[in-house]
Short mmCIF file of C-alpha atoms in Angstrom, two decimals:
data_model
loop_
_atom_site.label_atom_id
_atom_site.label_comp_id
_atom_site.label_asym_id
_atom_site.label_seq_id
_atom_site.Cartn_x
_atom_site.Cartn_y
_atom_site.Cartn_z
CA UNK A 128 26.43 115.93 -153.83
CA UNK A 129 29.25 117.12 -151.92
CA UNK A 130 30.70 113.83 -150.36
CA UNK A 131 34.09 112.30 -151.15
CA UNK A 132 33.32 108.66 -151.14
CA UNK A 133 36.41 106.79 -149.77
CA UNK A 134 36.98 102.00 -150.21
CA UNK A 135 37.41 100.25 -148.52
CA UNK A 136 36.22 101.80 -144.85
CA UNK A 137 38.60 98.73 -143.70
CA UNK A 138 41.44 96.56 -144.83
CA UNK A 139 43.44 94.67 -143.19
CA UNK A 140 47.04 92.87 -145.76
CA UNK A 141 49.59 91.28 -145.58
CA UNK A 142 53.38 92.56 -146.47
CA UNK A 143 53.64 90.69 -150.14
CA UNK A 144 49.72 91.89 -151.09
CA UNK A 145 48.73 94.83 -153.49
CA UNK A 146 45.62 96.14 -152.80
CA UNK A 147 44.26 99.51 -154.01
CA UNK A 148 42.73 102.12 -152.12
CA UNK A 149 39.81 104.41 -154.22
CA UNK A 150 38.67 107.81 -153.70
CA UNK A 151 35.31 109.30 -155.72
CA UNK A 152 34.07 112.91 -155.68
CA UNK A 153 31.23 114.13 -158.05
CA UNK A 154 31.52 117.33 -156.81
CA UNK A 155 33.58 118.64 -160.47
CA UNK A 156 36.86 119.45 -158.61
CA UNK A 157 39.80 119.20 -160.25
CA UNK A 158 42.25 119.27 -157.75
CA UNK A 159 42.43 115.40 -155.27
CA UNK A 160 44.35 114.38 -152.69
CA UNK A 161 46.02 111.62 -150.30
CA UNK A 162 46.79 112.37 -146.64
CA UNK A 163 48.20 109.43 -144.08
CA UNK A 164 47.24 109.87 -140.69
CA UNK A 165 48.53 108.15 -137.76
CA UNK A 166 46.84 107.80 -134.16
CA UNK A 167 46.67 111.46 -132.45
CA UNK A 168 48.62 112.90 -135.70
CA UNK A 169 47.64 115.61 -137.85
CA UNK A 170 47.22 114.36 -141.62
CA UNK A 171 50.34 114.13 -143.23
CA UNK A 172 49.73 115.61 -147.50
CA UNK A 173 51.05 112.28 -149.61
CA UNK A 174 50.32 113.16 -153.02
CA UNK A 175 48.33 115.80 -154.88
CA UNK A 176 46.82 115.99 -158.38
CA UNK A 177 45.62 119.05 -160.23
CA UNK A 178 43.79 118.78 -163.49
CA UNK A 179 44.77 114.38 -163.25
CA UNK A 180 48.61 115.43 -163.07
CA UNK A 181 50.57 115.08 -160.12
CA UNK A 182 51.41 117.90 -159.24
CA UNK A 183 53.15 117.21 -155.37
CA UNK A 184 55.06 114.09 -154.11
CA UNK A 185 55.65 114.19 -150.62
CA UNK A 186 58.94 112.05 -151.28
CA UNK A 187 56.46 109.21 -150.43
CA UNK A 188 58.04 105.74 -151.21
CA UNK A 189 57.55 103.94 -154.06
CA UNK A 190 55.26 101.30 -152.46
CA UNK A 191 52.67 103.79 -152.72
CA UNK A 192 51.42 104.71 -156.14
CA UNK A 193 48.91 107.16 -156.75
CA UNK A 194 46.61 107.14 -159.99
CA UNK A 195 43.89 109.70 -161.17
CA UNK A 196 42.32 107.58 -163.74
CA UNK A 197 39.96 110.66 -164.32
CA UNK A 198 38.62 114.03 -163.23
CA UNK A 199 36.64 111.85 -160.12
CA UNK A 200 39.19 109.42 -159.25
CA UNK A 201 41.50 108.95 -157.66
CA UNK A 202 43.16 105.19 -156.89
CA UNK A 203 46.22 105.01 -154.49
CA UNK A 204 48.00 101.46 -155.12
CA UNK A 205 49.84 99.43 -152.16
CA UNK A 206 52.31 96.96 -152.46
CA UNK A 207 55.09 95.57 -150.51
CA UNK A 208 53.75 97.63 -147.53
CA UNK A 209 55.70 97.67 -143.90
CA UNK A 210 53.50 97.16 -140.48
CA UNK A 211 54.71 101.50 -139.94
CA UNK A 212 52.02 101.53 -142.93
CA UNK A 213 48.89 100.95 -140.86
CA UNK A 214 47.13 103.87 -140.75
CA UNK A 215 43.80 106.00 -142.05
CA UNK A 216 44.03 107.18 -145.16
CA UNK A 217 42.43 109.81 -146.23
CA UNK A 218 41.34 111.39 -149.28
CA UNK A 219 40.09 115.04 -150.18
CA UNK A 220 38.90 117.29 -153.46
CA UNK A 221 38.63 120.86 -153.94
CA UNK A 222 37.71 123.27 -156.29
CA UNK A 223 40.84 125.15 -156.25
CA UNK A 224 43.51 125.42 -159.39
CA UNK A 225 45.93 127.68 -160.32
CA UNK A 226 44.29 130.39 -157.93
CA UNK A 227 44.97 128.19 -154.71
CA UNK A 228 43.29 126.17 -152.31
CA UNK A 229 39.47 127.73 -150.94
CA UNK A 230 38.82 124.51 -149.35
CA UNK A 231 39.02 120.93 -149.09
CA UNK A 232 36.43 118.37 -148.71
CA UNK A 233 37.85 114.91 -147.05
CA UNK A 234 36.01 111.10 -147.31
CA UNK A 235 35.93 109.35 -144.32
CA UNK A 236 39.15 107.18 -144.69
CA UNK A 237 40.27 104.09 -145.37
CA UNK A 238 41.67 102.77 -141.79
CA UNK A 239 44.89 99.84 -143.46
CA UNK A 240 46.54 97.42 -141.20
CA UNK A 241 49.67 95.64 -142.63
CA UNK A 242 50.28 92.55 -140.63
CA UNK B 203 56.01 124.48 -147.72
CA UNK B 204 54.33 127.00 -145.64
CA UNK B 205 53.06 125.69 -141.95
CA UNK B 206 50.58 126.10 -138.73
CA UNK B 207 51.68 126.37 -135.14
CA UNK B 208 48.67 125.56 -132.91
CA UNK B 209 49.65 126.27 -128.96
CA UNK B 210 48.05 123.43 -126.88
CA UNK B 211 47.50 119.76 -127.90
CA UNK B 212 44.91 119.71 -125.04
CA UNK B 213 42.20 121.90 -123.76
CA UNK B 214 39.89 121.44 -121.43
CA UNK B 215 36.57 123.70 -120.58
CA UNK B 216 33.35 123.54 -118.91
CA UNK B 217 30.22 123.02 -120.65
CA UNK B 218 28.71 126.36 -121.22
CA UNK B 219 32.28 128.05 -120.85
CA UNK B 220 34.50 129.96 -123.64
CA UNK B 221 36.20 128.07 -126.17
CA UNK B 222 39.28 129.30 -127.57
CA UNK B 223 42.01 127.11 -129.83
CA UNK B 224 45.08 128.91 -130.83
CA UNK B 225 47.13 129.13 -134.10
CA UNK B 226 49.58 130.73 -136.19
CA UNK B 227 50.88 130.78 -139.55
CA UNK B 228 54.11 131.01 -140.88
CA UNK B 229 54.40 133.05 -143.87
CA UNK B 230 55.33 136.72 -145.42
CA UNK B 231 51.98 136.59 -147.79
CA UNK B 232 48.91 135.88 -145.73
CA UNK B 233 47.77 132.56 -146.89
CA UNK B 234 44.52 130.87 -146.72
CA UNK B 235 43.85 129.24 -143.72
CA UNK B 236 41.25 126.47 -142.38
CA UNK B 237 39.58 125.15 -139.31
CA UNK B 238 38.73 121.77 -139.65
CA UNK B 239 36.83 119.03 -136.81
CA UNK B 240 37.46 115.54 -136.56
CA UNK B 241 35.52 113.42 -134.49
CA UNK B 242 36.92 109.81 -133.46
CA UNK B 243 37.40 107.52 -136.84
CA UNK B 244 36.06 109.98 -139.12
CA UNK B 245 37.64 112.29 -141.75
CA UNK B 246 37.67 116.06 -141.41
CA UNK B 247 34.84 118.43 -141.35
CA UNK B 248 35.44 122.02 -142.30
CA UNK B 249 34.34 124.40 -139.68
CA UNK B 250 35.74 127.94 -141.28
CA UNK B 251 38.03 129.65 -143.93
CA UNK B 252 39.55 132.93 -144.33
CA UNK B 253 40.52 133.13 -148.11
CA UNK B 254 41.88 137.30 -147.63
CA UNK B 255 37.90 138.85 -147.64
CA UNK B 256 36.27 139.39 -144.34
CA UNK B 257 38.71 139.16 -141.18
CA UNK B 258 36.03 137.76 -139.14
CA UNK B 259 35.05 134.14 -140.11
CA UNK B 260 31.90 132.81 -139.21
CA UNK B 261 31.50 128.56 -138.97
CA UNK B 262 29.37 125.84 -138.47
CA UNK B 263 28.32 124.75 -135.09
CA UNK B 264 28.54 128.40 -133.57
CA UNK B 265 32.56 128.86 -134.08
CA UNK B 266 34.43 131.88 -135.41
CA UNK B 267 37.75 132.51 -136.25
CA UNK B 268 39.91 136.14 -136.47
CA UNK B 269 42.66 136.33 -139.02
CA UNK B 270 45.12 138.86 -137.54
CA UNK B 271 47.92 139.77 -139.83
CA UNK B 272 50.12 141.54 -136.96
CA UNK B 273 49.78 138.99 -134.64
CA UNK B 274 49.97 135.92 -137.74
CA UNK B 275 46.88 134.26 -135.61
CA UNK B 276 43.84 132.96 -136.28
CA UNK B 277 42.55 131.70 -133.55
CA UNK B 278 39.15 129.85 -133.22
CA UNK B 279 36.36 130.69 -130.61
CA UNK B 280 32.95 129.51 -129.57
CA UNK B 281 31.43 131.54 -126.49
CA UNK B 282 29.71 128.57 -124.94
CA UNK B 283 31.14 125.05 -124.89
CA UNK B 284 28.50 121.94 -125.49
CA UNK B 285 29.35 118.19 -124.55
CA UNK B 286 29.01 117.72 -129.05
CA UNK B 287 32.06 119.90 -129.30
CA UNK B 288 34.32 117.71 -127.63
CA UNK B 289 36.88 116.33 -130.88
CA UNK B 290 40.20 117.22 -132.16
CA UNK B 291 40.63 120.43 -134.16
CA UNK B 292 43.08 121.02 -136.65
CA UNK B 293 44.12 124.39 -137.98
CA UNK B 294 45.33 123.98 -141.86
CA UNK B 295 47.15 126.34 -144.22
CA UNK B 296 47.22 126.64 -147.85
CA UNK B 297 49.04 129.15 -149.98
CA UNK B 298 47.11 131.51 -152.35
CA UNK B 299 48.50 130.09 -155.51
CA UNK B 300 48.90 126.51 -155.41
CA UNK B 301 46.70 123.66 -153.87
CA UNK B 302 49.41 122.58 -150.97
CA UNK B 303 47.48 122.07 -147.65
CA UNK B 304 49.40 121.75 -144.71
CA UNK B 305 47.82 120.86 -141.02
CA UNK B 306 48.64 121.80 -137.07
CA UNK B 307 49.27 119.51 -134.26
CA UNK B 308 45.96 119.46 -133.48
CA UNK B 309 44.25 120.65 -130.43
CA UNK B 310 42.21 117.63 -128.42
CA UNK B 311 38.82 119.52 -127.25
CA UNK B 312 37.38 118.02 -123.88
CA UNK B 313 34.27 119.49 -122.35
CA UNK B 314 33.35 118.34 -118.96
CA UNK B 315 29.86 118.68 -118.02
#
């Protein structure tokens, strides 16, 4: 198995909703992140966890709030969001640690609209 | 953070023609470094990585990649376009001792038949 399963493919909220965003890899890495991509923008690194401790913070604001409940998840909590919000999300695993990053395998994203 | 330069947010080539994407790192340690594919509303795809052992870098899909530590390139190439390879590339960086990934522009890929 070497997917990165990514929910929802879609969601659409308001600006008072929380909604959480989940990322699954069965693939034993120990290293997950979140990217934000805009339209005809390179991904943007968010957050980054190694061994289920964040490990880098983009200076992302609080209305984002990442969460790696275990080794294969990895949750990314929205609330309060602004419209400048919509965008795909999109999450990725590798196997890398200490020793640096050989590769990353991304999900298909999570496209969010905040209306 | 260490970073990517790719030259050209748009080429354009014949089907059957040379492709060739540019891009090139930033940093006094050779990193590792990543071509990655995205095709519209999907995530990425890795095509190649150089991780500091052979300087040639075979892909997927027919692409290669040279890591040139004078010129701080790697460049990708394919020598003959197909209409399937039109997408946006990104070239991506990561040091060798920490998991920090950082991404190019991008380079939109058009082939014209």
């Amino acid at each position: 198995d070497t997917e990165v399963t990514q929910t929802p493919k879609h969601l659409v909220m308001g600006m008072t909703n929380k909604k959480s965003l989940k990322c699954e890899q069965h693939m034993g890495h120990r290293a997950m992140y979140w990217y934000k991509q805009k339209a005809k923008k390179p991904p943007e690194l968010m957050f980054v966890y190694s061994y289920e401790k964040l490990s880098i913070n983009e200076s992302v604001p609080s209305r984002f709030s990442p969460e790696c409940p275990n080794s294969s998840l990895l949750n990314l909590h929205l609330h309060a969001l602004q419209p400048e919000d919509s965008a795909l999300y999109l999450c990725a695993s590798s196997p890398s640690t200490s020793r640096g990053n050989t590769e990353a395998f991304f999900g298909q994203g999570t496209r969010l609209t905040v209306v | 953070a260490q970073s990517v330069t790719q030259l050209g947010s748009h080429v354009s080539v014949s089907e059957g023609a040379l492709v060739l994407l540019r891009c090139n790192y930033s940093s006094s340690v050779p990193p590792y470094l990543f071509w990655y594919v995205q095709y519209p509303n999907q995530g990425l795809q890795l095509l190649l990585k150089y991780t500091s052992a052979a300087t040639l870098v075979k892909g997927i899909n027919g692409f290669e990649a040279e890591f040139k530590k004078s010129e701080t390139s790697f460049h990708l190439t394919k020598p003959s376009a197909h209409m399937r390879d039109a997408a946006e590339y990104f070239c991506a960086v990561s040091p060798y001792n920490n998991n920090d990934m950082r991404f190019g522009a991008g380079t939109r890929l058009t082939v014209k038949p």
